[in-house]
XYZ file of C-alpha atoms in Angstrom:
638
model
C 70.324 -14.740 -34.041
C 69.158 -17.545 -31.929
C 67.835 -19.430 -34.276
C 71.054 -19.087 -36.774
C 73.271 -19.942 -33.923
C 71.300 -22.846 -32.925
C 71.243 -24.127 -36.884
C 75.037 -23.665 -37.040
C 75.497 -26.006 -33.426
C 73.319 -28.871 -35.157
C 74.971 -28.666 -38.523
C 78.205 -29.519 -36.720
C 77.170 -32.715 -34.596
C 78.493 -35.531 -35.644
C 76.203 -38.541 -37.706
C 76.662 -40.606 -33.762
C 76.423 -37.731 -31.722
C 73.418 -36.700 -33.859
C 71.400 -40.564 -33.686
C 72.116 -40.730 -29.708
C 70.061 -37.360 -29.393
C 67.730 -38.419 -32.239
C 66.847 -41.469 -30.171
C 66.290 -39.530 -27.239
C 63.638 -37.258 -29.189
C 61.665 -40.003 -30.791
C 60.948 -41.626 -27.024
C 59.867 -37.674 -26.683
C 58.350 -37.751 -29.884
C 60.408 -34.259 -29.968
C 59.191 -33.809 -34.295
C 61.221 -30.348 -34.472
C 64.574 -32.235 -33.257
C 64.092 -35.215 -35.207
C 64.045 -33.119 -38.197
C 66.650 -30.770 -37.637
C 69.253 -33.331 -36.593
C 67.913 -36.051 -39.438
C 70.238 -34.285 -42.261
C 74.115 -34.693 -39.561
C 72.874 -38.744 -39.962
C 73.433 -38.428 -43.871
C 75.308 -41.412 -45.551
C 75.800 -43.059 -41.711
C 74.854 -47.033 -41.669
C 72.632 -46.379 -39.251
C 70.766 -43.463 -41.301
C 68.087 -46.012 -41.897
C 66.917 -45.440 -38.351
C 67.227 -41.229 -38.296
C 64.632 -41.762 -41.235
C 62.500 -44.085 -39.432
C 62.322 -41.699 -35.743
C 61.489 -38.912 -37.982
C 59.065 -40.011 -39.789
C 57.363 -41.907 -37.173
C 57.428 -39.427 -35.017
C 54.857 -37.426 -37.503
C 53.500 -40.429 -39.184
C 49.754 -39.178 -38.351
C 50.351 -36.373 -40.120
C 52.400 -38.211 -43.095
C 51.388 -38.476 -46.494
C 51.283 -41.624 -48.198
C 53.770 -41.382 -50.995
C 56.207 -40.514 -47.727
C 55.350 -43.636 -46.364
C 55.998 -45.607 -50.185
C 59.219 -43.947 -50.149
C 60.423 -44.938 -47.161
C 59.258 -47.769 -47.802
C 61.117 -48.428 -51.014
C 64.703 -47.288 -50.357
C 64.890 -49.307 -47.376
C 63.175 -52.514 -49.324
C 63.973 -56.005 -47.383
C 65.105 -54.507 -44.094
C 64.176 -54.521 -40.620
C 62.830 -50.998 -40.285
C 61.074 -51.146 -43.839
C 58.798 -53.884 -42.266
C 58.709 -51.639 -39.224
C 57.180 -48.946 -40.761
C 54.934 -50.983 -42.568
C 53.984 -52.239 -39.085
C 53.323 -48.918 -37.747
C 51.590 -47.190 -40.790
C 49.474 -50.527 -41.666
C 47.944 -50.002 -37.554
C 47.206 -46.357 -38.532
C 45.332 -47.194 -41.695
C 43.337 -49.835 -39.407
C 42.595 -47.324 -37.106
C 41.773 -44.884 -39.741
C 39.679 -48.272 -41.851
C 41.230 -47.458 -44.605
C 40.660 -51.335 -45.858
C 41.726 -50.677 -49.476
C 44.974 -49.288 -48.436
C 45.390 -51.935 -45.812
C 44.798 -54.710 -47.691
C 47.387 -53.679 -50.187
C 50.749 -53.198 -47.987
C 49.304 -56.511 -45.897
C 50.308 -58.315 -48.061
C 54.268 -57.555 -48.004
C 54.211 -57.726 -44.069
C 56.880 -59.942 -43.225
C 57.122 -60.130 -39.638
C 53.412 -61.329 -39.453
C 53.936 -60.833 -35.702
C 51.284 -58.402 -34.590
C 48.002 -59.581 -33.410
C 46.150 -56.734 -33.905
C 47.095 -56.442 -37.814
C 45.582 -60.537 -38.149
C 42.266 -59.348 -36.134
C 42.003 -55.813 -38.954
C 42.683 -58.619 -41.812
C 40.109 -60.755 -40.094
C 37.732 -57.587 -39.702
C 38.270 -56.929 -43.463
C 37.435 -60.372 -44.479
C 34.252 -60.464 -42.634
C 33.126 -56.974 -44.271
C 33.969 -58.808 -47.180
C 32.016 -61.940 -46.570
C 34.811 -64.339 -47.292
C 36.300 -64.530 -43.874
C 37.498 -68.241 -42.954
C 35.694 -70.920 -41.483
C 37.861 -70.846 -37.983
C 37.638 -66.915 -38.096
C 35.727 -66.249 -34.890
C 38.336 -68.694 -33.153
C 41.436 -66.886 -34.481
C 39.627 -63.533 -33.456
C 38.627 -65.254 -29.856
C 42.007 -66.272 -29.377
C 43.710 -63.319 -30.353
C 41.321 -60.626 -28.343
C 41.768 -62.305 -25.246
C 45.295 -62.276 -25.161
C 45.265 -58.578 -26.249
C 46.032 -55.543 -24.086
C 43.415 -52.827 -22.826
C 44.914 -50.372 -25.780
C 43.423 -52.720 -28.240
C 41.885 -51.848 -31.298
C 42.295 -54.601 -33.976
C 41.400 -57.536 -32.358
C 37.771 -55.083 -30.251
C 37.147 -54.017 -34.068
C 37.143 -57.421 -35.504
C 34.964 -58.670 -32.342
C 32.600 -56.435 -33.247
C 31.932 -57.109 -36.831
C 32.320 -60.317 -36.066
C 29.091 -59.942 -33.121
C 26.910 -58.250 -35.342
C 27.614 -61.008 -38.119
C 26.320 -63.488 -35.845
C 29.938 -65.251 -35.830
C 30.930 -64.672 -32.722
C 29.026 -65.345 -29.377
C 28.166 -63.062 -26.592
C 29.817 -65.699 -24.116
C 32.894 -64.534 -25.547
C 32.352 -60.618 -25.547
C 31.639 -61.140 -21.994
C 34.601 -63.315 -20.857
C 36.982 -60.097 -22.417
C 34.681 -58.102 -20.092
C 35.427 -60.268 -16.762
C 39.071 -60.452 -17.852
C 38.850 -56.403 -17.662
C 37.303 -56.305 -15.093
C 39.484 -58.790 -12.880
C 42.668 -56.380 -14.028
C 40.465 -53.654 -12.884
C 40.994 -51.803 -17.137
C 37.954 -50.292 -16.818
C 38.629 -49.706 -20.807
C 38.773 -53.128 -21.699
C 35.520 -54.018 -20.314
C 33.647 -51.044 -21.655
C 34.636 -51.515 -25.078
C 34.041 -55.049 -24.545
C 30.274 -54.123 -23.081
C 29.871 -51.924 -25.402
C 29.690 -54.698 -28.126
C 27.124 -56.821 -26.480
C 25.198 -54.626 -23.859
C 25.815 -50.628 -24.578
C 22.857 -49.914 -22.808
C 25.129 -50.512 -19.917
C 28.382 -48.495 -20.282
C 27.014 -45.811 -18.084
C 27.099 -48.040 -15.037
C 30.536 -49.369 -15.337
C 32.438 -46.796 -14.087
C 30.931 -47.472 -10.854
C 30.946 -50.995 -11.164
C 34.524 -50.799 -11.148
C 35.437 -47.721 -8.689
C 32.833 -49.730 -5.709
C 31.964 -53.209 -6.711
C 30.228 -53.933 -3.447
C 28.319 -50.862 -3.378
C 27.293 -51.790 -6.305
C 26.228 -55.161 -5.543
C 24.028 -53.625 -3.194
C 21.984 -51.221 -4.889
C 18.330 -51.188 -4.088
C 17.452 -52.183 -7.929
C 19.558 -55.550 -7.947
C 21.357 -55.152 -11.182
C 21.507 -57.383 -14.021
C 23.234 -60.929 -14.347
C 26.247 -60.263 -16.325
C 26.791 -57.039 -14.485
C 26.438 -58.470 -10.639
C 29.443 -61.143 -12.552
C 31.450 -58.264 -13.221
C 31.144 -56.907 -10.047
C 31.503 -59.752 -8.145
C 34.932 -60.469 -10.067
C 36.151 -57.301 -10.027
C 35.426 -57.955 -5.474
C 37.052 -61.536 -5.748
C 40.243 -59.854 -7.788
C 41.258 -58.101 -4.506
C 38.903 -59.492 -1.520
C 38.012 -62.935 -2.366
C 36.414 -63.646 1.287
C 33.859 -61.051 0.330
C 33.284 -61.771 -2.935
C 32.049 -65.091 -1.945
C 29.985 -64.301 1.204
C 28.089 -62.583 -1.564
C 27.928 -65.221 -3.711
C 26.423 -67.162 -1.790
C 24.196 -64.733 0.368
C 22.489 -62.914 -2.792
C 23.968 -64.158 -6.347
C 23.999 -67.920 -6.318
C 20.951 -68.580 -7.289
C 20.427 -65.459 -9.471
C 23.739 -65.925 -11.952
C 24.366 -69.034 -14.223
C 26.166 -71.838 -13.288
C 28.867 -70.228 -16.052
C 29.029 -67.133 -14.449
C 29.078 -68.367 -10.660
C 32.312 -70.683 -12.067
C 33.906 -67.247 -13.428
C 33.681 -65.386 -9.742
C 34.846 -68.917 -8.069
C 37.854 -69.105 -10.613
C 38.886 -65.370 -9.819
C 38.316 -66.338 -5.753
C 40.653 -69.641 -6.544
C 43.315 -68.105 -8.440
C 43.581 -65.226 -5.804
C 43.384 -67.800 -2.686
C 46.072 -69.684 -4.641
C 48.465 -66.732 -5.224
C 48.103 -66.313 -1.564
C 49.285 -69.587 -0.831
C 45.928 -70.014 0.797
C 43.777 -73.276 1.656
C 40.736 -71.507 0.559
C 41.929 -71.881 -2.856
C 40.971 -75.709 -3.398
C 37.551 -74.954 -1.379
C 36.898 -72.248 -3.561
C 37.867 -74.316 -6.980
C 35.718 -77.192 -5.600
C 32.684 -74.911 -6.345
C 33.353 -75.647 -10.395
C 31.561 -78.452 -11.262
C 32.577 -77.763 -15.116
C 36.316 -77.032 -15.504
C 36.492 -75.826 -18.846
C 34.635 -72.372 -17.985
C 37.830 -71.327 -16.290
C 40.688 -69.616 -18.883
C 44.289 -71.855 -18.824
C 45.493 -68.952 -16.285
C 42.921 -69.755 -13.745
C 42.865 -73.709 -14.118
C 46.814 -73.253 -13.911
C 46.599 -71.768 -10.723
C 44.338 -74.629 -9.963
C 46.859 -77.250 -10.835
C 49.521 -75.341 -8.727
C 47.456 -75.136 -5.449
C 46.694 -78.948 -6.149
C 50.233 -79.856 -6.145
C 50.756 -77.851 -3.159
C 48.101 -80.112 -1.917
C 48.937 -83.436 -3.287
C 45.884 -83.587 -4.788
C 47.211 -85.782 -7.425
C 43.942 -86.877 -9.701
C 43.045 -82.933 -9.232
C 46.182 -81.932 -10.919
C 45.388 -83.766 -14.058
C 41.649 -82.943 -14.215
C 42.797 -79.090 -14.144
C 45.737 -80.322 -16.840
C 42.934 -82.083 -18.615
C 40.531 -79.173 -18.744
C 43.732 -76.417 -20.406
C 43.155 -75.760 -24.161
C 45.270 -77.651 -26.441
C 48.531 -74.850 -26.317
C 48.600 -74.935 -22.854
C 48.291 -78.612 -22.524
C 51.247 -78.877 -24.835
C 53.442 -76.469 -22.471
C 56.473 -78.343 -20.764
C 55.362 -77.067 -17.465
C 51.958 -79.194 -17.740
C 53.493 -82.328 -19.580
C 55.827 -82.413 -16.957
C 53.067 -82.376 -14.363
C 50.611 -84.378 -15.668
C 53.223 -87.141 -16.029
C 54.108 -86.547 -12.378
C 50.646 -86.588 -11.118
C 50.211 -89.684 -13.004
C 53.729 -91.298 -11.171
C 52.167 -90.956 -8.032
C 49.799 -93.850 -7.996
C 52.048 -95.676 -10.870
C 55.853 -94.931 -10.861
C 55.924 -97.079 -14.455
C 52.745 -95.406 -15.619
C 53.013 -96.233 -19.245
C 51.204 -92.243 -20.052
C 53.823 -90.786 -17.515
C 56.931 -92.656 -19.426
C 55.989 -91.328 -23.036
C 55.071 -87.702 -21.889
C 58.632 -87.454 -19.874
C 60.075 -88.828 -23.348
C 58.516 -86.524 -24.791
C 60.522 -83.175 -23.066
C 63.663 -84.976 -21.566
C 66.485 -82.671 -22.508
C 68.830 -80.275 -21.202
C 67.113 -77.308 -22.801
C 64.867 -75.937 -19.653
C 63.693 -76.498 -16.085
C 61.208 -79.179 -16.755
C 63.091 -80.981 -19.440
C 65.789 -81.502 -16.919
C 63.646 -82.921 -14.468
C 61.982 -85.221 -16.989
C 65.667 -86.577 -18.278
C 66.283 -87.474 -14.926
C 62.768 -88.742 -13.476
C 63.910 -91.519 -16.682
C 66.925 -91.953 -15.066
C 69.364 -89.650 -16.573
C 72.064 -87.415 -15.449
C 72.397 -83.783 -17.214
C 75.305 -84.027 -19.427
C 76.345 -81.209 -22.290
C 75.291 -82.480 -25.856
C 78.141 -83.072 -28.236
C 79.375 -79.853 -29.642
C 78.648 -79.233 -33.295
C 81.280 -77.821 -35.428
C 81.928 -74.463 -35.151
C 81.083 -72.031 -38.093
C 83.505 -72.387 -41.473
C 85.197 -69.546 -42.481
C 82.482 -69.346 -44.900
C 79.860 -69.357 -43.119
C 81.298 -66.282 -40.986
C 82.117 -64.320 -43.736
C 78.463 -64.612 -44.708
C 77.317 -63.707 -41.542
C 79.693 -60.687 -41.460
C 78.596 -59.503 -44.598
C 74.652 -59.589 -43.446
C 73.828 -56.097 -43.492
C 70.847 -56.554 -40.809
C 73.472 -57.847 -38.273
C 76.131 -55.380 -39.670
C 73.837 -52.633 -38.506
C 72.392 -54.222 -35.341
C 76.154 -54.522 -33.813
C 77.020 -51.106 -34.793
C 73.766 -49.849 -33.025
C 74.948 -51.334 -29.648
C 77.992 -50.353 -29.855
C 77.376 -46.672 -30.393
C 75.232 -47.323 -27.406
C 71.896 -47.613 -29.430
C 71.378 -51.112 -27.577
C 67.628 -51.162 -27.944
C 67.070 -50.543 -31.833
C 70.432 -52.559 -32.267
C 68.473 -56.132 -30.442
C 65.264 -55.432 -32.262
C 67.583 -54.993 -35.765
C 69.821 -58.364 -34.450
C 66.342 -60.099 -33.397
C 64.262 -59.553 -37.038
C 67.648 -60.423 -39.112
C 67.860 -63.974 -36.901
C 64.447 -64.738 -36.804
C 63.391 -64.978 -40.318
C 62.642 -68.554 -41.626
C 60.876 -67.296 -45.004
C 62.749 -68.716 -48.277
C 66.562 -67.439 -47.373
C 66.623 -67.079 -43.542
C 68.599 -68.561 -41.769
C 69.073 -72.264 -41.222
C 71.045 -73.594 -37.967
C 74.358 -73.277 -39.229
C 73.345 -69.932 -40.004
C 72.061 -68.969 -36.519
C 75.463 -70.601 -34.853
C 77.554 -68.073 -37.471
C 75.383 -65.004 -36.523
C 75.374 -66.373 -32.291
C 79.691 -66.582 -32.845
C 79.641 -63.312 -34.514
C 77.724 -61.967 -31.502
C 80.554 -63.638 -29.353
C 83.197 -62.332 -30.580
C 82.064 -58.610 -30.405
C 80.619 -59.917 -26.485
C 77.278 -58.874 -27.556
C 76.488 -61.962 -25.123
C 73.024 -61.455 -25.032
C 72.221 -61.690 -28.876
C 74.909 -64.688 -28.702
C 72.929 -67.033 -25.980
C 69.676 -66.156 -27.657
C 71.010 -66.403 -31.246
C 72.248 -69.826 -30.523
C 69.116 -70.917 -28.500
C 66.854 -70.416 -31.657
C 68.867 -73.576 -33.126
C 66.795 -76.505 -33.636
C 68.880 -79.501 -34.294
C 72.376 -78.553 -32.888
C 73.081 -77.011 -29.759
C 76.294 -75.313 -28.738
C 76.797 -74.927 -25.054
C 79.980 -72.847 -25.469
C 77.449 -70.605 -27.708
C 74.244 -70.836 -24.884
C 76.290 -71.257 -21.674
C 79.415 -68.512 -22.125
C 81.394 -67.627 -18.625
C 82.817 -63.735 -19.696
C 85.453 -62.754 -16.704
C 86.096 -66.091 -16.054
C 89.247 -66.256 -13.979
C 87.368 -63.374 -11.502
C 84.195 -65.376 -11.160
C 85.873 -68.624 -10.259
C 88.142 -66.913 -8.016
C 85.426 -64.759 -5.942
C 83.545 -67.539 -5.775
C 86.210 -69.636 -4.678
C 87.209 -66.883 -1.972
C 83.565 -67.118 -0.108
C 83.026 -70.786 -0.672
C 80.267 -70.145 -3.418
C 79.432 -72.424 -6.509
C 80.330 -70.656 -9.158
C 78.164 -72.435 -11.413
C 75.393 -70.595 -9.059
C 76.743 -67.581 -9.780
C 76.936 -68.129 -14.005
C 73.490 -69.288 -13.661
C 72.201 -66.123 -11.615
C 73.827 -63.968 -14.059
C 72.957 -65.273 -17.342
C 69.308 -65.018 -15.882
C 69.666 -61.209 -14.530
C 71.895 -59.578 -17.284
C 72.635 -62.121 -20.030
C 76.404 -60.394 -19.346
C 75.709 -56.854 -20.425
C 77.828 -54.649 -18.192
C 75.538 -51.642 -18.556
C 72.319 -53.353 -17.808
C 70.072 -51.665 -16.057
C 66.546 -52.516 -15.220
C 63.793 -50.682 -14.609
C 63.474 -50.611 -10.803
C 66.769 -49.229 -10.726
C 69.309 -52.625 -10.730
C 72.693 -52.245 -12.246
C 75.276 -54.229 -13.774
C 75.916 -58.209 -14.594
C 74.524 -59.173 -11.298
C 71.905 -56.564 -11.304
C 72.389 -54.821 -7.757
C 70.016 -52.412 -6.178
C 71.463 -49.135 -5.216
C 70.703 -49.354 -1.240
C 71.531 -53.336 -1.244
C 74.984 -52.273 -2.969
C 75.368 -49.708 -0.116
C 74.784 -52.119 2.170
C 76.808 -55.233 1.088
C 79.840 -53.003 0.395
C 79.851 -52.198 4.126
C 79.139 -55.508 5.479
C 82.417 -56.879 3.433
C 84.247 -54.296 4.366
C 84.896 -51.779 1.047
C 85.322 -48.712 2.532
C 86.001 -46.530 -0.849
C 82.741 -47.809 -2.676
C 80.737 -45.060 -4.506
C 77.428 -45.661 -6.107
C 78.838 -45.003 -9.478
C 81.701 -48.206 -9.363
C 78.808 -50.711 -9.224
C 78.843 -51.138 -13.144
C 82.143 -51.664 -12.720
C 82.466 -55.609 -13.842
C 84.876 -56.242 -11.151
C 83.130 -54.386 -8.146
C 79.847 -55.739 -9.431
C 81.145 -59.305 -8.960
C 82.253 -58.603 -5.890
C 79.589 -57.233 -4.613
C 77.149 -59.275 -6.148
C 78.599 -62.569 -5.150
C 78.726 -61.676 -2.071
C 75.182 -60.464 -1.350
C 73.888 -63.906 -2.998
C 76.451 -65.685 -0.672
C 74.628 -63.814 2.288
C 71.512 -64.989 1.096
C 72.159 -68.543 0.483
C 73.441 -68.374 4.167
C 70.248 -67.079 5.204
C 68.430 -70.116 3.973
C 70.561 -72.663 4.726
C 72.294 -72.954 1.462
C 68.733 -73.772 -0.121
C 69.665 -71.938 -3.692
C 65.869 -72.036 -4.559
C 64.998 -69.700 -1.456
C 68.308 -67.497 -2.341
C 67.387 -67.054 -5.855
C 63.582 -66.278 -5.277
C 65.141 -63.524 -2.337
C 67.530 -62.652 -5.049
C 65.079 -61.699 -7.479
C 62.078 -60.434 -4.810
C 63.891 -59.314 -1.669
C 64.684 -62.380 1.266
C 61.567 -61.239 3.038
C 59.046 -62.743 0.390
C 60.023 -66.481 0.346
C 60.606 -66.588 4.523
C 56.763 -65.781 3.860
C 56.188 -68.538 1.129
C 58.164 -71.006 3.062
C 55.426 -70.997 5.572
C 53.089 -74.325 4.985
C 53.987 -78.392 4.388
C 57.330 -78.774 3.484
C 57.214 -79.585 -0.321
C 59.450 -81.017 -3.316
C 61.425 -77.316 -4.001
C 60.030 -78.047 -7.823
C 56.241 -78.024 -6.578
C 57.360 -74.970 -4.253
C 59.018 -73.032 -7.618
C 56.109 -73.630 -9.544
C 54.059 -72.393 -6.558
C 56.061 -68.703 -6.288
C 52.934 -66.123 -6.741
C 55.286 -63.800 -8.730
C 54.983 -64.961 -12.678
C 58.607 -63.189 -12.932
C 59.878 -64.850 -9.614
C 58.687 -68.102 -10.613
C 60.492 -68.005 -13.880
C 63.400 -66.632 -12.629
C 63.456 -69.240 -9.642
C 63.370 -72.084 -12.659
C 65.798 -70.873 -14.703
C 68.320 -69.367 -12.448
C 68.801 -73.396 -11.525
C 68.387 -74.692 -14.977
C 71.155 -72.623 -15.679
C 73.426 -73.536 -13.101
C 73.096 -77.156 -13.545
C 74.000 -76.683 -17.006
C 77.103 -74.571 -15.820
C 77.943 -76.974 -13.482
C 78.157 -79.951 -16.126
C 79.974 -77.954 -18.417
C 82.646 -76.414 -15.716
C 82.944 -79.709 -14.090
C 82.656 -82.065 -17.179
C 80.913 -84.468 -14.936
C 76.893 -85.797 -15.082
C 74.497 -83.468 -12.850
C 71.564 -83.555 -10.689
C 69.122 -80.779 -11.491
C 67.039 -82.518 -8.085
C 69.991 -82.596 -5.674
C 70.105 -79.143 -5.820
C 66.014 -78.291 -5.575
C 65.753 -80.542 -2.373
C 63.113 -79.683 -0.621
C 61.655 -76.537 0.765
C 59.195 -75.923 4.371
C 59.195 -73.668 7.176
C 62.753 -72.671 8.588
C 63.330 -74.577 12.067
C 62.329 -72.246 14.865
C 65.634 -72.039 16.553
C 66.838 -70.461 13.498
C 66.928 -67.126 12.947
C 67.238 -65.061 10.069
C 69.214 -62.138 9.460
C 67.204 -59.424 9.641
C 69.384 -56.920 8.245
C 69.643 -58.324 4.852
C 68.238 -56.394 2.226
């Protein structure tokens, strides 16, 4: 009787009611509800993704003609190359190469790393792999996450083919072992040395214990060790360096446990870091994440010539990177303001696009100014981007409150550039269909995936205008500060919600929204209003406006205590007082940091556009050291 009753309550949900619930089994990987609630989706646009959840939820278990099926009623669309995606990793997995190397083939997103490492794999088994192939596979592997499989699996044929060196086995083993993924470096070991997997378990759980054994362990081992000490104690890690490893490791592997010291020191805004990165007499055995970290504390130190060797020493992606162009030509401007190198690599970024090509347009001598408008989309051109059935489907996703599948359906359709994707007047169609539905997110991205126009109204919109300007008028805040924090935090999504709990367009914490709504004086604010647009704003604005206070109107301290609490940068403050650029690009956090950067990209930009006069990205970085001592802070602030 259950059972029937139960049958009769699913036949009876509705094809949305039906895919909300379906989404929430396939993140449960809940097979029985997928299937019972697949047939309520029948004939729904969105079915497309009821038959994807429950089929992937029980793809190990699928057969292949299921699989061909799927994959040939939904032929050319997102979640056809999806599945392909998903099924193509299980026949890797299962090295199946036959069946592999057949559905390769019609992969279109070509976006997964460890699909090109199996294909790689395959063509070594083969013995036609490419010239370059233990390059691509180097490349790839060390990029890859401790889950890997691909990329390990390709390493290893590639090892026991002779095409790929032990130097690089062991550099994925140090990068494990610095992240303390005690999986990464035993599959890793396991490729070059697997007489020594036993011992890595300790190796990892007691590094100095280790170290210390009464049978002195081997070199690559003691590295290991020695990293996996510098990743957390650096001091230590040295004094045992230099007490009972320096003359025992290679000069290779003595750079490796120096690099992990540096790039520690650095991220502690320490001194030690340049004294530690002074041990490498050869740069290029440090990865671009280490020698960045290098060039950072350098510029902290106005070590000038030391910021381009550690530019200088980056592989060629990096190097190319408008963080380090940017650098290297201001490095280079410190001896020689009209350094002919420094003029043609600031050429080379100027723009209004980002943080760094801001500061290069106006270290030529240019004011940020918005770039002509292009014509907006024909009526044509809109009725071909309404009739797209990948962004017909992606909008209807997010509106029925399927927000996730509905970007990842919007991204795919937008991001093509095979034979019949989407040129620019394409993408500015697809960003002003986004607008007008006030999908803003897929609208500012959309449009920032143009290549030769650029439409601020598109990249720079200001949703709840008239509030904004007003609040911000109220407390005597730049509203242009305000667009700019926002379009960083929620890209305008109401309902956004991260992961540590922040809500709403200007992403408040619970407790801080507690808090603020006191302090201003909002006596009938619940916990649940704060996705309210209005109360957000209101609360939001005036939290930042608290902040910027705190620092003495500095918006690069407010935005880095925006983004990791106020108590963080009064600690990063601490030291010479710098150019706020060289202090951004000195913020430990990687998210902080970016944030920092384009939180005031942004506002500039707003700021030009609102005002319709030429802006100074610099003016409002000034400069950033310790707060005067007769100031104090408020300690109250959240």
């Amino acid at each position: 009787m259950g059972l029937g009753a139960s049958s009769v309550v699913l036949a009876q949900t509705s094809a949305p009611e039906a895919l909300l619930q379906m989404q929430q089994a396939a993140r449960k990987g809940d097979q029985k509800t997928l299937a019972a609630l697949l047939p309520a989706t029948a004939g729904h646009p969105l079915e497309v993704w009821a038959q994807y959840w429950e089929l992937k939820a029980r793809l190990g278990q699928a057969s292949s003609q299921e699989v061909e099926d799927f994959l040939q009623r939904w032929r050319g669309s997102y979640l056809e190359d999806r599945l392909r995606n998903d099924w193509l990793l299980l026949l890797g997995q299962r090295r199946d190469w036959a069946e592999f190397a057949r559905l390769h083939a019609d992969f279109r997103m070509q976006d997964d790393k460890q699909l090109r490492c199996y294909d790689l794999a395959i063509a070594t088994i083969e013995g036609n792999a490419p010239a370059d192939a233990s390059a691509q596979v180097k490349t790839l592997w060390l990029d890859q996450p401790a889950r890997d499989d691909g990329c390990t699996y390709a390493a290893s044929e590639l090892f026991a083919a002779n095409q790929l060196d032990a130097a690089t086995v062991w550099q994925r083993a140090r990068l494990g072992a610095e992240r303390n993924q005690l999986a990464t470096v035993s599959k890793a070991v396991t490729i070059a040395a697997p007489q020594h997997t036993a011992a890595l378990a300790g190796l990892m759980k007691s590094p100095q214990t280790f170290l210390q054994a009464k049978t002195p362990p081997p070199a690559q081992l003691a590295t290991l060790a020695l990293i996996r000490l510098a990743a957390t104690q650096p001091e230590q890690a040295v004094e045992l360096l230099k007490a009972s490893w320096s003359k025992t490791l290679s000069s290779e592997q003595r750079h490796a446990v120096w690099g992990v010291a540096g790039k520690v020191a650095a991220r502690k805004l320490s001194d030690d870091a340049l004294t530690y990165f002074a041990q490498v007499q050869k740069l290029t055995d440090l990865d671009d994440d280490t020698l960045g970290w290098l060039a950072r504390s350098a510029l902290r130190a106005g070590r000038w010539q030391r910021v381009q060797d550690a530019i200088a020493a980056m592989g060629p992606a990096a190097q190319q990177d408008n963080t380090w162009i940017y650098w290297r030509a201001y490095a280079l401007r410190q001896a020689n303001p009209q350094d002919a190198t420094a003029q043609t690599l600031l050429r080379s970024i100027a723009g209004v696009d980002d943080f760094y090509a801001q500061l290069a347009l106006e270290d030529l001598g240019q004011a940020i100014t918005p770039p002509p408008e292009p014509q907006p989309p024909s009526a044509e051109e809109m009725a071909r981007a309404q009739a797209n059935p990948g962004l017909q489907r992606a909008l209807q996703a997010i509106a029925l409150g399927l927000r996730a599948e509905g970007v990842r359906e919007w991204n795919y359709t937008t991001n093509l550039h095979e034979p019949g994707g989407m040129n620019d007047r394409d993408l500015l169609a697809a960003a002003q269909l986004a607008c007008q539905a006030q999908v803003w997110d897929r609208c500012i991205n959309t449009s920032e995936r143009t290549r030769s126009l650029t439409s601020w109204r598109q990249r720079y919109p200001m949703p709840f205008h008239d509030e904004v300007i007003a609040r911000a008028g109220d407390i005597d805040l730049d509203p242009a500060y305000v667009y700019g924090l926002i379009r960083q935090e929620s890209r305008f999504i109401m309902d956004a919600r991260s992961v540590v709990g922040a809500s709403g367009l200007m992403q408040v914490m619970p407790a801080t929204a507690k808090w603020t709504a006191k302090k201003i004086g909002m006596t009938d604010f619940t916990p649940g209003m704060i996705n309210q647009h209005d109360v957000n704003i209101t609360i939001g604005t005036a939290y930042l406006k608290l902040a910027l206070d705190d620092f003495q109107g500095s918006m690069v301290l407010a935005a880095a205590g925006y983004n990791a609490g106020p108590g963080r940068p009064r600690n990063w403050r601490n030291g010479p007082v710098l150019d706020a650029a060289i202090w951004a690009e000195n913020v430990p956090f990687n998210e902080t940091r970016d944030y920092v950067k384009k939180v005031l990209a942004n506002t500039t930009n707003y700021a030009a556009f609102i005002s319709g006069q030429p802006q100074s990205l610099r003016q409002r970085l000034g400069k950033v050291g310790p707060k005067e001592t007769a100031l104090a802070y408020n300690k109250d602030l959240p």
